[in-house]
């Protein structure tokens, strides 16, 4: 049975808790959405790298792959570095990925950006902090 692959991309850090944030988020996505095969990869400092994680989909029967950066805003990594790693030109959102003798669509998602869900989360965090008063 074919599935869609999701590659959650994090920046990477020398601090272990930053890697944990990405890997735990990927685990939550996988648990909530078993119809997807979820991997995570990192720009720097952590493993697996973006390339290593993308290559791991070669062991799976996926029909398409979405590369999703867990970044808040656009920047050089979002606009240039990550597209280059996944084989896209800057500004390009769609490409192909050679997989087990076939080509599957690969798409690149936007960063989180201004989002009502993010605003709700920040208010949840503010309320939790205010509870300390």
mmCIF file of C-alpha atoms in Angstrom:
data_model
loop_
_atom_site.group_PDB
_atom_site.id
_atom_site.type_symbol
_atom_site.label_atom_id
_atom_site.label_comp_id
_atom_site.label_asym_id
_atom_site.label_seq_id
_atom_site.Cartn_x
_atom_site.Cartn_y
_atom_site.Cartn_z
ATOM 1 C CA UNK A 1 0.000 0.000 0.000
ATOM 2 C CA UNK A 2 1.520 3.301 -1.036
ATOM 3 C CA UNK A 3 1.627 6.260 1.282
ATOM 4 C CA UNK A 4 2.750 9.849 1.206
ATOM 5 C CA UNK A 5 6.080 10.709 2.759
ATOM 6 C CA UNK A 6 6.489 13.757 4.970
ATOM 7 C CA UNK A 7 9.966 15.073 5.679
ATOM 8 C CA UNK A 8 9.870 17.478 8.617
ATOM 9 C CA UNK A 9 12.952 19.704 8.410
ATOM 10 C CA UNK A 10 14.560 21.388 11.401
ATOM 11 C CA UNK A 11 17.516 23.720 11.578
ATOM 12 C CA UNK A 12 19.513 21.584 13.997
ATOM 13 C CA UNK A 13 21.347 22.694 17.104
ATOM 14 C CA UNK A 14 24.094 21.773 19.507
ATOM 15 C CA UNK A 15 21.384 21.724 22.188
ATOM 16 C CA UNK A 16 19.711 18.304 22.406
ATOM 17 C CA UNK A 17 16.302 19.718 23.298
ATOM 18 C CA UNK A 18 16.107 21.469 19.920
ATOM 19 C CA UNK A 19 16.550 18.165 18.098
ATOM 20 C CA UNK A 20 14.008 16.595 20.456
ATOM 21 C CA UNK A 21 11.435 19.235 19.499
ATOM 22 C CA UNK A 22 11.660 18.220 15.837
ATOM 23 C CA UNK A 23 11.758 14.455 16.435
ATOM 24 C CA UNK A 24 8.866 14.557 18.918
ATOM 25 C CA UNK A 25 6.811 16.693 16.544
ATOM 26 C CA UNK A 26 7.461 14.152 13.778
ATOM 27 C CA UNK A 27 6.368 11.356 16.144
ATOM 28 C CA UNK A 28 3.153 13.208 16.996
ATOM 29 C CA UNK A 29 2.379 13.719 13.301
ATOM 30 C CA UNK A 30 3.032 10.027 12.595
ATOM 31 C CA UNK A 31 0.774 8.926 15.464
ATOM 32 C CA UNK A 32 -2.062 11.247 14.468
ATOM 33 C CA UNK A 33 -1.739 10.544 10.744
ATOM 34 C CA UNK A 34 -0.781 6.893 10.139
ATOM 35 C CA UNK A 35 -1.564 7.321 6.446
ATOM 36 C CA UNK A 36 1.783 9.154 6.152
ATOM 37 C CA UNK A 37 5.357 7.971 6.536
ATOM 38 C CA UNK A 38 7.027 10.701 8.573
ATOM 39 C CA UNK A 39 10.746 11.374 8.805
ATOM 40 C CA UNK A 40 12.754 14.319 10.095
ATOM 41 C CA UNK A 41 16.035 15.765 8.910
ATOM 42 C CA UNK A 42 18.291 18.632 9.918
ATOM 43 C CA UNK A 43 20.141 21.444 8.178
ATOM 44 C CA UNK A 44 23.160 21.242 10.469
ATOM 45 C CA UNK A 45 24.527 19.977 13.801
ATOM 46 C CA UNK A 46 22.163 16.971 14.010
ATOM 47 C CA UNK A 47 21.517 13.737 12.229
ATOM 48 C CA UNK A 48 19.923 12.533 10.154
ATOM 49 C CA UNK A 49 20.631 15.203 7.605
ATOM 50 C CA UNK A 50 17.954 16.309 5.171
ATOM 51 C CA UNK A 51 19.610 14.250 2.415
ATOM 52 C CA UNK A 52 19.861 11.147 4.608
ATOM 53 C CA UNK A 53 16.199 11.365 5.571
ATOM 54 C CA UNK A 54 15.112 12.011 2.005
ATOM 55 C CA UNK A 55 17.142 8.985 0.892
ATOM 56 C CA UNK A 56 15.451 6.851 3.573
ATOM 57 C CA UNK A 57 12.208 7.124 1.583
ATOM 58 C CA UNK A 58 13.874 4.915 -1.039
ATOM 59 C CA UNK A 59 13.178 2.025 1.353
ATOM 60 C CA UNK A 60 9.450 2.848 1.406
ATOM 61 C CA UNK A 61 6.580 2.553 -1.027
ATOM 62 C CA UNK A 62 5.647 6.231 -1.231
ATOM 63 C CA UNK A 63 3.671 7.893 -3.997
ATOM 64 C CA UNK A 64 4.774 11.437 -3.178
ATOM 65 C CA UNK A 65 6.882 13.381 -0.679
ATOM 66 C CA UNK A 66 6.176 16.681 1.068
ATOM 67 C CA UNK A 67 9.163 18.493 2.568
ATOM 68 C CA UNK A 68 7.882 20.623 5.456
ATOM 69 C CA UNK A 69 10.206 23.053 7.231
ATOM 70 C CA UNK A 70 9.541 23.518 10.938
ATOM 71 C CA UNK A 71 10.668 27.142 10.739
ATOM 72 C CA UNK A 72 8.649 30.221 11.644
ATOM 73 C CA UNK A 73 9.724 32.546 8.840
ATOM 74 C CA UNK A 74 11.448 32.791 5.486
ATOM 75 C CA UNK A 75 15.188 33.229 5.359
ATOM 76 C CA UNK A 76 18.216 31.935 3.496
ATOM 77 C CA UNK A 77 17.688 28.364 4.709
ATOM 78 C CA UNK A 78 14.049 28.358 3.584
ATOM 79 C CA UNK A 79 14.526 30.212 0.315
ATOM 80 C CA UNK A 80 17.876 28.815 -0.863
ATOM 81 C CA UNK A 81 19.567 26.153 1.259
ATOM 82 C CA UNK A 82 16.758 23.628 1.724
ATOM 83 C CA UNK A 83 15.519 23.881 -1.880
ATOM 84 C CA UNK A 84 19.089 23.272 -3.053
ATOM 85 C CA UNK A 85 19.442 20.202 -0.847
ATOM 86 C CA UNK A 86 16.179 18.679 -2.108
ATOM 87 C CA UNK A 87 16.948 19.470 -5.754
ATOM 88 C CA UNK A 88 14.764 22.533 -6.302
ATOM 89 C CA UNK A 89 15.707 25.955 -7.613
ATOM 90 C CA UNK A 90 15.027 28.934 -5.329
ATOM 91 C CA UNK A 91 11.321 29.773 -5.477
ATOM 92 C CA UNK A 92 10.403 26.378 -6.909
ATOM 93 C CA UNK A 93 7.796 24.409 -4.928
ATOM 94 C CA UNK A 94 7.445 21.260 -7.020
ATOM 95 C CA UNK A 95 9.921 18.745 -8.311
ATOM 96 C CA UNK A 96 10.488 15.036 -8.648
ATOM 97 C CA UNK A 97 12.345 12.470 -6.589
ATOM 98 C CA UNK A 98 13.831 9.319 -8.114
ATOM 99 C CA UNK A 99 12.569 6.416 -6.053
ATOM 100 C CA UNK A 100 13.026 2.697 -6.693
ATOM 101 C CA UNK A 101 13.148 2.990 -10.468
ATOM 102 C CA UNK A 102 10.323 5.523 -10.694
ATOM 103 C CA UNK A 103 9.854 9.227 -10.161
ATOM 104 C CA UNK A 104 7.453 10.562 -7.541
ATOM 105 C CA UNK A 105 6.299 14.146 -7.013
ATOM 106 C CA UNK A 106 8.153 16.120 -4.372
ATOM 107 C CA UNK A 107 6.628 19.312 -2.989
ATOM 108 C CA UNK A 108 8.083 21.930 -0.667
ATOM 109 C CA UNK A 109 5.875 23.590 1.945
ATOM 110 C CA UNK A 110 6.112 27.119 3.281
ATOM 111 C CA UNK A 111 7.369 27.880 6.799
ATOM 112 C CA UNK A 112 4.744 28.417 9.505
ATOM 113 C CA UNK A 113 4.426 32.172 9.017
ATOM 114 C CA UNK A 114 1.686 34.265 10.605
ATOM 115 C CA UNK A 115 -0.946 31.683 11.468
ATOM 116 C CA UNK A 116 -3.963 31.847 13.792
ATOM 117 C CA UNK A 117 -2.943 28.510 15.331
ATOM 118 C CA UNK A 118 0.451 29.964 16.228
ATOM 119 C CA UNK A 119 -1.234 33.002 17.753
ATOM 120 C CA UNK A 120 -3.481 30.681 19.800
ATOM 121 C CA UNK A 121 -0.450 28.743 20.995
ATOM 122 C CA UNK A 122 1.320 31.924 22.051
ATOM 123 C CA UNK A 123 -1.780 32.979 24.010
ATOM 124 C CA UNK A 124 -1.847 29.554 25.676
ATOM 125 C CA UNK A 125 1.786 30.043 26.692
ATOM 126 C CA UNK A 126 1.094 33.605 27.902
ATOM 127 C CA UNK A 127 -1.807 32.392 30.031
ATOM 128 C CA UNK A 128 0.345 29.637 31.530
ATOM 129 C CA UNK A 129 2.997 32.221 32.388
ATOM 130 C CA UNK A 130 0.384 34.587 33.847
ATOM 131 C CA UNK A 131 -0.810 31.746 36.073
ATOM 132 C CA UNK A 132 2.543 32.058 37.829
ATOM 133 C CA UNK A 133 1.574 35.482 39.180
#
